[in-house]
């Protein structure tokens, strides 16, 4: 189980390869990567992500601990960036390794749903025509209820 | 003395990310009332508590949480991670 | 949308990196990798995977076409190996790219559920104490019913 | 003439992966009956049809499927991909 909160870019391929490397008992690996997407109207200059140092790591570790308690996982990884990100840059990544695919998928989706609404990050979209904090979606709060 | 932290648009409305507050407030809600009485920018930041979340000593909490022994309170909008 | 049926080993990290590379509109990428796992009792020498050349590619392309019709996907990838595989080797991989995480996750799980029971592959576990065809699981057939 | 293919343990019981069959069978089930009448190994392979799946011209099908115009029929156990 590991947590990394960083401003540095990370390499999805390299992280996936490192995570997948030779662990006994693993039959299924799921990864999720979130990427900065332009607005529907276009013109996004960058995304700025603010976080709460200290609480962020605690919250993510708590979420991972809960995932490990609920599913049969062999390992998990969460990487989440903060700072200024460009369109197409990876924002964050979750990876789960389990004996079976059901556990790997469910735990990855659970981690994502919790990160969306329970990890202290805030996104701001910055464009030439102004900057705007991304609003939380009711759908994200609803997604938590299924767990 | 409690460290009070602000994030995202709450921070922008207040004008800074952190301050130390001398308070005898019993709960988070009492602290909010004290702050709102100070200056219009606090009034603006705390106008709609349903749009805010609070963490007490780095754990998500509620506005009726007691402040006895608490070292850090943070106010912010709903989180948008992931 | 692409399908690769091959005996050659593939590199999970390199495939993930290539799939994730700069596509406009992508906000979410999900990957699933299936890995040869030893038996609970240990001692697996290798896994042999037989397939039905011709039908395999058709079946997988059909499954991907259905996924693209049902979810908002920007791209998908299925790689599936056949032949003799060692413990810890990747068997197959599915990747989905979508604007939103819900579509990427659902399509990846759908593809997996269909590959398990509807793509013409058969696995045989070979060990020093004998060889055995892997039996289809009722749970895999049940998993299809949710879609 | 129809190409008949066998996979996994069906192939192992029959002893080879493919054969050309001269048949006037109207359906897959009729073809199975013809094959079973040939030799014990076909009898062994087709003993329990519920344990078998069939593809007609490379598309999953059923035992009551007609064979008119069909070029390729394959018999195999439930698939275990992924």
Short mmCIF file of C-alpha atoms in Angstrom, two decimals:
data_model
loop_
_atom_site.label_atom_id
_atom_site.label_comp_id
_atom_site.label_asym_id
_atom_site.label_seq_id
_atom_site.Cartn_x
_atom_site.Cartn_y
_atom_site.Cartn_z
CA UNK A 1 0.00 0.00 0.00
CA UNK A 2 1.49 3.34 -0.94
CA UNK A 3 0.49 6.98 -1.24
CA UNK A 4 2.32 9.68 -3.14
CA UNK A 5 1.23 13.30 -3.19
CA UNK A 6 3.47 15.27 -5.50
CA UNK A 7 3.63 18.22 -7.87
CA UNK A 8 5.98 16.38 -10.26
CA UNK A 9 4.70 14.79 -13.44
CA UNK A 10 4.60 11.00 -13.32
CA UNK A 11 4.87 8.45 -16.10
CA UNK A 12 1.77 6.25 -16.33
CA UNK A 13 3.59 3.48 -18.16
CA UNK A 14 6.56 3.38 -15.79
CA UNK A 15 4.32 3.45 -12.72
CA UNK A 16 2.12 0.67 -14.11
CA UNK A 17 5.16 -1.46 -14.95
CA UNK A 18 6.70 -0.94 -11.51
CA UNK A 19 3.41 -1.73 -9.76
CA UNK A 20 2.84 -4.88 -11.82
CA UNK A 21 6.31 -6.26 -11.21
CA UNK A 22 6.41 -9.85 -9.96
CA UNK A 23 4.27 -10.23 -6.90
CA UNK A 24 3.21 -13.75 -5.97
CA UNK A 25 -0.51 -14.45 -5.98
CA UNK A 26 -1.53 -11.56 -8.23
CA UNK A 27 -3.96 -12.53 -10.99
CA UNK A 28 -5.50 -9.14 -11.74
CA UNK A 29 -4.24 -5.59 -11.92
CA UNK A 30 -6.49 -2.58 -12.48
CA UNK A 31 -5.21 0.93 -13.03
CA UNK A 32 -7.11 4.16 -13.30
CA UNK A 33 -5.52 7.37 -14.54
CA UNK A 34 -7.21 10.76 -14.43
CA UNK A 35 -6.10 13.22 -17.08
CA UNK A 36 -6.61 16.98 -17.44
CA UNK A 37 -9.32 17.40 -20.04
CA UNK A 38 -10.09 20.64 -21.84
CA UNK A 39 -13.44 22.30 -21.16
CA UNK A 40 -16.26 21.50 -23.58
CA UNK A 41 -15.89 25.07 -24.82
CA UNK A 42 -12.09 24.67 -25.15
CA UNK A 43 -9.41 27.18 -24.24
CA UNK A 44 -8.22 25.73 -20.93
CA UNK A 45 -4.73 27.11 -20.16
CA UNK A 46 -4.06 24.94 -17.11
CA UNK A 47 -5.61 23.24 -14.14
CA UNK A 48 -4.47 24.31 -10.68
CA UNK A 49 -4.84 21.82 -7.89
CA UNK A 50 -4.71 22.93 -4.28
CA UNK A 51 -4.49 20.46 -1.42
CA UNK A 52 -4.25 20.28 2.35
CA UNK A 53 -0.76 19.00 3.19
CA UNK A 54 -0.86 16.56 6.06
CA UNK A 55 -4.57 15.84 5.85
CA UNK A 56 -4.22 14.71 2.22
CA UNK A 57 -1.82 11.88 3.03
CA UNK A 58 -3.88 10.86 6.09
CA UNK A 59 -7.13 10.84 4.14
CA UNK A 60 -5.69 8.78 1.28
CA UNK A 61 -4.01 6.31 3.63
CA UNK A 62 -7.35 5.95 5.44
CA UNK A 63 -9.15 5.28 2.16
CA UNK A 64 -6.58 2.65 1.15
CA UNK A 65 -6.77 0.98 4.56
CA UNK A 66 -10.53 0.72 4.16
CA UNK A 67 -10.17 -0.76 0.66
CA UNK A 68 -7.72 -3.37 1.94
CA UNK A 69 -10.15 -4.28 4.74
CA UNK A 70 -13.06 -4.70 2.32
CA UNK A 71 -11.51 -6.54 -0.60
CA UNK A 72 -8.88 -9.20 -1.06
CA UNK A 73 -6.03 -7.03 -2.30
CA UNK A 74 -2.35 -7.80 -2.49
CA UNK A 75 -1.30 -4.20 -3.02
CA UNK A 76 -2.59 -0.74 -3.87
CA UNK A 77 -1.11 2.52 -5.03
CA UNK A 78 -2.43 6.08 -5.12
CA UNK A 79 -0.53 8.94 -6.74
CA UNK A 80 -2.14 12.39 -6.76
CA UNK A 81 -0.60 15.60 -8.06
CA UNK A 82 -1.07 19.21 -7.01
CA UNK A 83 0.05 22.50 -8.54
CA UNK A 84 -0.30 23.67 -12.14
CA UNK A 85 -1.11 20.97 -14.73
CA UNK A 86 -1.48 21.27 -18.49
CA UNK A 87 -4.20 19.76 -20.70
CA UNK A 88 -3.41 16.08 -21.30
CA UNK A 89 -1.25 15.77 -18.17
CA UNK A 90 -1.99 12.97 -15.72
CA UNK A 91 -3.64 14.26 -12.52
CA UNK A 92 -3.68 11.08 -10.49
CA UNK A 93 -3.51 7.34 -10.65
CA UNK A 94 -4.88 4.43 -8.68
CA UNK A 95 -3.67 0.85 -9.04
CA UNK A 96 -4.89 -2.32 -7.36
CA UNK A 97 -3.47 -5.84 -7.43
CA UNK A 98 -5.59 -8.81 -6.36
CA UNK A 99 -5.88 -12.55 -6.90
CA UNK A 100 -9.19 -12.03 -8.75
CA UNK A 101 -10.55 -9.39 -11.11
CA UNK A 102 -13.69 -8.59 -9.10
CA UNK A 103 -11.70 -7.39 -6.09
CA UNK A 104 -9.25 -5.41 -8.21
CA UNK A 105 -12.04 -3.60 -10.08
CA UNK A 106 -14.24 -2.92 -7.05
CA UNK A 107 -11.35 -1.62 -4.93
CA UNK A 108 -10.12 0.67 -7.73
CA UNK A 109 -13.60 2.14 -8.23
CA UNK A 110 -14.05 2.52 -4.47
CA UNK A 111 -10.72 4.34 -4.17
CA UNK A 112 -11.68 6.65 -7.04
CA UNK A 113 -15.10 7.45 -5.61
CA UNK A 114 -13.54 8.30 -2.25
CA UNK A 115 -10.71 10.34 -3.72
CA UNK A 116 -13.24 12.40 -5.68
CA UNK A 117 -15.19 13.52 -2.61
CA UNK A 118 -13.16 12.73 0.51
CA UNK A 119 -9.55 13.60 -0.23
CA UNK A 120 -8.80 17.31 0.30
CA UNK A 121 -8.03 18.46 -3.23
CA UNK A 122 -9.61 21.37 -5.06
CA UNK A 123 -9.37 21.96 -8.78
CA UNK A 124 -9.40 25.32 -10.51
CA UNK A 125 -9.73 25.68 -14.27
CA UNK A 126 -7.70 28.59 -15.60
CA UNK A 127 -8.39 29.97 -19.08
CA UNK A 128 -7.79 33.21 -20.95
CA UNK A 129 -11.42 34.16 -20.26
CA UNK A 130 -11.08 33.66 -16.51
CA UNK A 131 -10.55 31.11 -13.75
CA UNK A 132 -13.14 28.99 -12.03
CA UNK A 133 -13.15 26.49 -9.16
CA UNK A 134 -14.52 23.15 -10.31
CA UNK A 135 -17.79 22.48 -8.50
CA UNK A 136 -18.34 19.16 -6.76
CA UNK A 137 -20.89 17.03 -8.59
CA UNK A 138 -23.92 15.52 -6.91
CA UNK A 139 -23.15 12.40 -8.95
CA UNK A 140 -19.81 12.06 -7.15
CA UNK A 141 -21.48 12.23 -3.76
CA UNK A 142 -24.08 9.71 -4.95
CA UNK A 143 -21.33 7.38 -6.18
CA UNK A 144 -20.11 7.03 -2.59
CA UNK A 145 -23.43 5.64 -1.44
CA UNK A 146 -23.06 2.38 -3.32
CA UNK A 147 -20.19 1.25 -1.09
CA UNK B 1 -5.13 29.27 20.31
CA UNK B 2 -6.33 27.41 17.23
CA UNK B 3 -4.79 27.34 13.77
CA UNK B 4 -7.53 28.13 11.28
CA UNK B 5 -6.92 27.15 7.64
CA UNK B 6 -8.77 28.15 4.49
CA UNK B 7 -8.67 26.45 1.10
CA UNK B 8 -9.83 27.11 -2.47
CA UNK B 9 -12.42 29.88 -2.81
CA UNK B 10 -12.77 30.17 0.97
CA UNK B 11 -9.08 31.10 1.08
CA UNK B 12 -9.57 33.56 -1.78
CA UNK B 13 -12.51 35.29 -0.06
CA UNK B 14 -10.71 35.50 3.30
CA UNK B 15 -7.51 36.68 1.62
CA UNK B 16 -4.95 34.37 3.28
CA UNK B 17 -4.52 30.64 3.86
CA UNK B 18 -3.98 30.48 7.61
CA UNK B 19 -4.28 32.39 10.84
CA UNK B 20 -3.99 31.77 14.57
CA UNK B 21 -7.20 32.55 16.41
CA UNK B 22 -7.58 33.25 20.11
CA UNK B 23 -11.00 31.87 20.93
CA UNK B 24 -13.15 30.40 23.65
CA UNK B 25 -15.70 29.07 21.14
CA UNK B 26 -17.17 25.77 22.28
CA UNK B 27 -17.94 24.42 18.82
CA UNK B 28 -16.99 24.95 15.18
CA UNK B 29 -20.29 26.78 14.67
CA UNK B 30 -19.42 29.16 17.53
CA UNK B 31 -16.03 29.83 15.94
CA UNK B 32 -17.70 30.60 12.62
CA UNK B 33 -20.04 33.05 14.36
CA UNK B 34 -17.04 34.80 15.98
CA UNK B 35 -15.23 35.06 12.65
CA UNK B 36 -18.31 36.35 10.78
CA UNK B 37 -18.65 39.14 13.37
CA UNK B 38 -15.11 40.35 12.57
CA UNK B 39 -15.14 41.57 8.99
CA UNK B 40 -17.24 41.45 5.82
CA UNK B 41 -14.85 39.05 4.08
CA UNK B 42 -15.56 36.39 6.72
CA UNK B 43 -19.25 37.12 6.28
CA UNK B 44 -18.76 36.50 2.54
CA UNK B 45 -16.80 33.31 3.05
CA UNK B 46 -19.20 31.80 5.57
CA UNK B 47 -22.45 33.06 4.05
CA UNK B 48 -23.70 29.58 3.12
CA UNK B 49 -22.49 26.87 5.47
CA UNK B 50 -24.12 24.14 3.34
CA UNK B 51 -21.53 25.01 0.67
CA UNK B 52 -18.68 24.43 3.12
CA UNK B 53 -16.94 21.49 4.70
CA UNK B 54 -14.88 21.51 7.88
CA UNK B 55 -11.96 19.40 9.08
CA UNK B 56 -11.02 19.31 12.76
CA UNK B 57 -7.42 18.27 13.39
CA UNK B 58 -7.23 17.04 9.79
CA UNK B 59 -10.29 14.81 9.97
CA UNK B 60 -13.57 15.63 8.19
CA UNK B 61 -16.05 16.79 10.80
CA UNK B 62 -19.26 18.77 11.30
CA UNK B 63 -20.13 22.27 12.43
CA UNK B 64 -21.42 21.06 15.79
CA UNK B 65 -18.05 19.45 16.65
CA UNK B 66 -16.59 20.62 20.02
CA UNK B 67 -13.31 22.56 19.98
CA UNK B 68 -11.94 21.51 23.37
CA UNK B 69 -8.32 20.39 22.88
CA UNK B 70 -8.44 21.05 19.14
CA UNK B 71 -5.33 22.50 17.47
CA UNK B 72 -6.36 22.96 13.85
CA UNK B 73 -9.64 23.73 12.08
CA UNK B 74 -9.89 23.98 8.29
CA UNK B 75 -12.71 25.38 6.14
CA UNK B 76 -13.11 24.56 2.46
CA UNK B 77 -15.65 23.84 -0.28
CA UNK B 78 -16.62 20.23 -1.15
CA UNK B 79 -13.52 18.42 -2.35
CA UNK B 80 -12.88 17.78 -6.03
CA UNK B 81 -10.03 15.28 -6.13
CA UNK B 82 -9.49 12.42 -8.51
CA UNK C 1 -10.37 0.40 -31.13
CA UNK C 2 -7.82 -2.36 -31.57
CA UNK C 3 -7.49 -6.09 -31.04
CA UNK C 4 -4.26 -8.06 -30.83
CA UNK C 5 -4.16 -11.81 -30.45
CA UNK C 6 -0.57 -12.94 -30.05
CA UNK C 7 1.70 -15.52 -28.48
CA UNK C 8 4.43 -12.96 -27.77
CA UNK C 9 4.90 -11.49 -24.33
CA UNK C 10 3.77 -7.86 -24.05
CA UNK C 11 4.96 -5.11 -21.75
CA UNK C 12 2.15 -3.76 -19.57
CA UNK C 13 3.92 -0.48 -18.91
CA UNK C 14 4.78 0.18 -22.55
CA UNK C 15 1.26 -0.74 -23.72
CA UNK C 16 -0.31 1.50 -21.09
CA UNK C 17 1.97 4.40 -22.00
CA UNK C 18 1.27 4.01 -25.73
CA UNK C 19 -2.49 3.76 -25.14
CA UNK C 20 -2.52 6.83 -22.88
CA UNK C 21 -0.58 8.99 -25.28
CA UNK C 22 -2.15 12.37 -26.04
CA UNK C 23 -5.69 11.94 -27.24
CA UNK C 24 -7.96 14.96 -27.05
CA UNK C 25 -10.98 14.67 -24.79
CA UNK C 26 -9.70 11.82 -22.64
CA UNK C 27 -10.21 12.37 -18.92
CA UNK C 28 -10.07 8.77 -17.70
CA UNK C 29 -8.09 5.68 -18.61
CA UNK C 30 -8.73 2.27 -17.10
CA UNK C 31 -6.52 -0.75 -17.69
CA UNK C 32 -7.00 -4.34 -16.64
CA UNK C 33 -4.22 -6.88 -16.84
CA UNK C 34 -4.72 -10.59 -16.21
CA UNK C 35 -1.66 -12.45 -14.94
CA UNK C 36 -0.89 -16.17 -14.68
CA UNK C 37 -1.34 -17.05 -11.02
CA UNK C 38 -0.05 -20.20 -9.41
CA UNK C 39 -2.60 -22.73 -8.13
CA UNK C 40 -3.56 -22.47 -4.45
CA UNK C 41 -1.62 -25.71 -3.98
CA UNK C 42 1.39 -24.32 -5.89
CA UNK C 43 3.56 -26.13 -8.40
CA UNK C 44 2.15 -24.70 -11.67
CA UNK C 45 4.73 -25.21 -14.43
CA UNK C 46 2.92 -23.23 -17.08
CA UNK C 47 -0.44 -22.23 -18.45
CA UNK C 48 -1.32 -23.24 -22.00
CA UNK C 49 -3.87 -21.17 -23.82
CA UNK C 50 -5.60 -22.51 -26.90
CA UNK C 51 -7.74 -20.33 -29.12
CA UNK C 52 -9.80 -20.42 -32.30
CA UNK C 53 -7.92 -18.34 -34.90
CA UNK C 54 -10.31 -16.27 -36.94
CA UNK C 55 -13.23 -16.52 -34.55
CA UNK C 56 -11.14 -15.02 -31.73
CA UNK C 57 -10.49 -11.77 -33.54
CA UNK C 58 -14.12 -11.58 -34.70
CA UNK C 59 -15.49 -12.23 -31.24
CA UNK C 60 -13.26 -9.63 -29.60
CA UNK C 61 -13.96 -7.01 -32.28
CA UNK C 62 -17.68 -7.70 -31.74
CA UNK C 63 -17.33 -7.23 -27.98
CA UNK C 64 -15.42 -3.96 -28.45
CA UNK C 65 -18.01 -2.68 -30.95
CA UNK C 66 -20.73 -3.37 -28.41
CA UNK C 67 -18.78 -1.56 -25.67
CA UNK C 68 -18.33 1.47 -27.91
CA UNK C 69 -22.06 1.50 -28.66
CA UNK C 70 -22.99 1.36 -24.98
CA UNK C 71 -20.55 3.77 -23.38
CA UNK C 72 -18.97 7.05 -24.33
CA UNK C 73 -15.48 5.81 -25.19
CA UNK C 74 -12.73 7.52 -27.11
CA UNK C 75 -10.70 4.35 -27.60
CA UNK C 76 -10.30 0.77 -26.45
CA UNK C 77 -7.64 -1.90 -26.67
CA UNK C 78 -7.69 -5.66 -26.14
CA UNK C 79 -4.54 -7.77 -26.18
CA UNK C 80 -4.89 -11.52 -25.52
CA UNK C 81 -2.11 -14.08 -25.64
CA UNK C 82 -2.17 -17.77 -26.50
CA UNK C 83 0.44 -20.53 -26.22
CA UNK C 84 2.57 -21.43 -23.20
CA UNK C 85 2.77 -18.82 -20.43
CA UNK C 86 4.78 -18.90 -17.19
CA UNK C 87 3.59 -17.96 -13.70
CA UNK C 88 3.60 -14.16 -13.36
CA UNK C 89 3.35 -13.58 -17.11
CA UNK C 90 0.63 -11.26 -18.42
CA UNK C 91 -2.18 -13.20 -20.15
CA UNK C 92 -4.22 -10.34 -21.50
CA UNK C 93 -4.95 -6.67 -21.15
CA UNK C 94 -7.91 -4.40 -21.69
CA UNK C 95 -7.69 -0.61 -21.80
CA UNK C 96 -10.44 1.99 -22.17
CA UNK C 97 -10.20 5.75 -22.63
CA UNK C 98 -13.21 7.97 -22.00
CA UNK C 99 -14.06 11.54 -21.08
CA UNK C 100 -15.39 10.36 -17.70
CA UNK C 101 -14.38 7.66 -15.24
CA UNK C 102 -17.77 5.93 -15.07
CA UNK C 103 -17.70 5.02 -18.76
CA UNK C 104 -14.07 3.92 -18.66
CA UNK C 105 -14.65 1.61 -15.67
CA UNK C 106 -17.94 0.14 -16.88
CA UNK C 107 -16.64 -0.56 -20.39
CA UNK C 108 -13.47 -2.20 -19.05
CA UNK C 109 -15.47 -4.49 -16.75
CA UNK C 110 -17.92 -5.29 -19.54
CA UNK C 111 -15.07 -6.19 -21.89
CA UNK C 112 -13.52 -8.43 -19.22
CA UNK C 113 -16.78 -10.19 -18.44
CA UNK C 114 -17.33 -10.90 -22.13
CA UNK C 115 -13.77 -12.01 -22.78
CA UNK C 116 -14.04 -14.47 -19.89
CA UNK C 117 -17.05 -16.30 -21.32
CA UNK C 118 -17.51 -15.29 -24.96
CA UNK C 119 -14.08 -15.14 -26.54
CA UNK C 120 -12.87 -18.56 -27.74
CA UNK C 121 -9.91 -19.16 -25.43
CA UNK C 122 -9.31 -22.22 -23.27
CA UNK C 123 -6.80 -22.41 -20.45
CA UNK C 124 -4.95 -25.50 -19.33
CA UNK C 125 -2.91 -25.61 -16.14
CA UNK C 126 0.15 -27.79 -16.51
CA UNK C 127 2.02 -28.99 -13.41
CA UNK C 128 4.40 -31.81 -12.52
CA UNK C 129 1.46 -33.72 -11.04
CA UNK C 130 -0.64 -33.47 -14.23
CA UNK C 131 -2.45 -31.12 -16.55
CA UNK C 132 -6.01 -29.88 -16.24
CA UNK C 133 -8.32 -27.73 -18.34
CA UNK C 134 -9.56 -24.77 -16.32
CA UNK C 135 -13.31 -25.12 -15.82
CA UNK C 136 -15.60 -22.21 -16.62
CA UNK C 137 -17.03 -20.64 -13.47
CA UNK C 138 -20.74 -20.12 -12.91
CA UNK C 139 -19.75 -16.75 -11.45
CA UNK C 140 -18.32 -15.71 -14.82
CA UNK C 141 -21.55 -16.60 -16.60
CA UNK C 142 -23.50 -14.74 -13.88
CA UNK C 143 -21.25 -11.68 -14.31
CA UNK C 144 -22.52 -11.34 -17.89
CA UNK C 145 -26.11 -10.96 -16.76
CA UNK C 146 -25.55 -7.55 -15.19
CA UNK C 147 -24.93 -5.88 -18.57
CA UNK D 1 -18.63 -30.80 -47.05
CA UNK D 2 -18.24 -29.07 -43.72
CA UNK D 3 -15.04 -28.32 -41.82
CA UNK D 4 -15.51 -29.56 -38.27
CA UNK D 5 -13.15 -28.17 -35.62
CA UNK D 6 -12.51 -29.34 -32.07
CA UNK D 7 -10.89 -27.39 -29.26
CA UNK D 8 -9.52 -28.02 -25.75
CA UNK D 9 -10.60 -31.33 -24.20
CA UNK D 10 -13.00 -32.01 -27.07
CA UNK D 11 -9.99 -31.96 -29.40
CA UNK D 12 -8.07 -34.20 -26.99
CA UNK D 13 -10.88 -36.77 -26.84
CA UNK D 14 -11.40 -36.79 -30.60
CA UNK D 15 -7.64 -36.96 -31.20
CA UNK D 16 -7.24 -34.24 -33.84
CA UNK D 17 -8.20 -30.58 -34.25
CA UNK D 18 -10.02 -30.60 -37.57
CA UNK D 19 -11.64 -32.81 -40.18
CA UNK D 20 -13.73 -32.44 -43.31
CA UNK D 21 -17.09 -34.17 -42.98
CA UNK D 22 -19.33 -35.25 -45.84
CA UNK D 23 -22.81 -34.91 -44.39
CA UNK D 24 -26.44 -34.28 -45.19
CA UNK D 25 -27.27 -33.45 -41.58
CA UNK D 26 -29.93 -30.77 -41.35
CA UNK D 27 -28.84 -29.34 -37.99
CA UNK D 28 -25.85 -29.29 -35.65
CA UNK D 29 -27.61 -31.89 -33.47
CA UNK D 30 -28.01 -34.18 -36.50
CA UNK D 31 -24.30 -33.79 -37.25
CA UNK D 32 -23.45 -34.70 -33.65
CA UNK D 33 -25.64 -37.82 -33.92
CA UNK D 34 -23.83 -38.87 -37.11
CA UNK D 35 -20.42 -38.36 -35.49
CA UNK D 36 -21.36 -40.24 -32.31
CA UNK D 37 -22.42 -43.23 -34.42
CA UNK D 38 -18.93 -43.41 -35.96
CA UNK D 39 -16.53 -44.30 -33.15
CA UNK D 40 -16.34 -44.44 -29.33
CA UNK D 41 -14.10 -41.36 -29.13
CA UNK D 42 -16.88 -39.21 -30.63
CA UNK D 43 -19.28 -40.83 -28.18
CA UNK D 44 -16.88 -39.79 -25.36
CA UNK D 45 -16.48 -36.25 -26.67
CA UNK D 46 -20.20 -35.64 -27.18
CA UNK D 47 -21.50 -37.57 -24.14
CA UNK D 48 -22.81 -34.46 -22.38
CA UNK D 49 -23.97 -31.73 -24.73
CA UNK D 50 -24.68 -29.35 -21.85
CA UNK D 51 -20.90 -29.28 -21.27
CA UNK D 52 -20.29 -28.21 -24.87
CA UNK D 53 -20.64 -25.07 -26.91
CA UNK D 54 -20.87 -24.81 -30.67
CA UNK D 55 -19.88 -22.14 -33.16
CA UNK D 56 -21.32 -22.11 -36.67
CA UNK D 57 -19.19 -20.24 -39.20
CA UNK D 58 -17.26 -18.71 -36.30
CA UNK D 59 -20.30 -17.37 -34.47
CA UNK D 60 -21.57 -18.86 -31.20
CA UNK D 61 -24.70 -20.82 -31.95
CA UNK D 62 -26.95 -23.61 -30.66
CA UNK D 63 -27.37 -27.30 -31.38
CA UNK D 64 -30.63 -26.74 -33.23
CA UNK D 65 -28.97 -24.40 -35.74
CA UNK D 66 -29.50 -25.44 -39.41
CA UNK D 67 -26.45 -26.45 -41.44
CA UNK D 68 -27.65 -25.37 -44.89
CA UNK D 69 -24.87 -23.32 -46.51
CA UNK D 70 -22.60 -23.67 -43.48
CA UNK D 71 -18.87 -24.10 -44.09
CA UNK D 72 -17.43 -24.50 -40.59
CA UNK D 73 -18.72 -25.95 -37.32
CA UNK D 74 -16.65 -25.96 -34.12
CA UNK D 75 -17.21 -27.82 -30.87
CA UNK D 76 -15.57 -26.84 -27.59
CA UNK D 77 -16.11 -26.56 -23.83
CA UNK D 78 -17.28 -23.27 -22.25
CA UNK D 79 -14.67 -20.62 -22.93
CA UNK D 80 -12.19 -19.52 -20.28
CA UNK D 81 -10.58 -16.39 -21.66
CA UNK D 82 -9.51 -13.30 -19.79
#
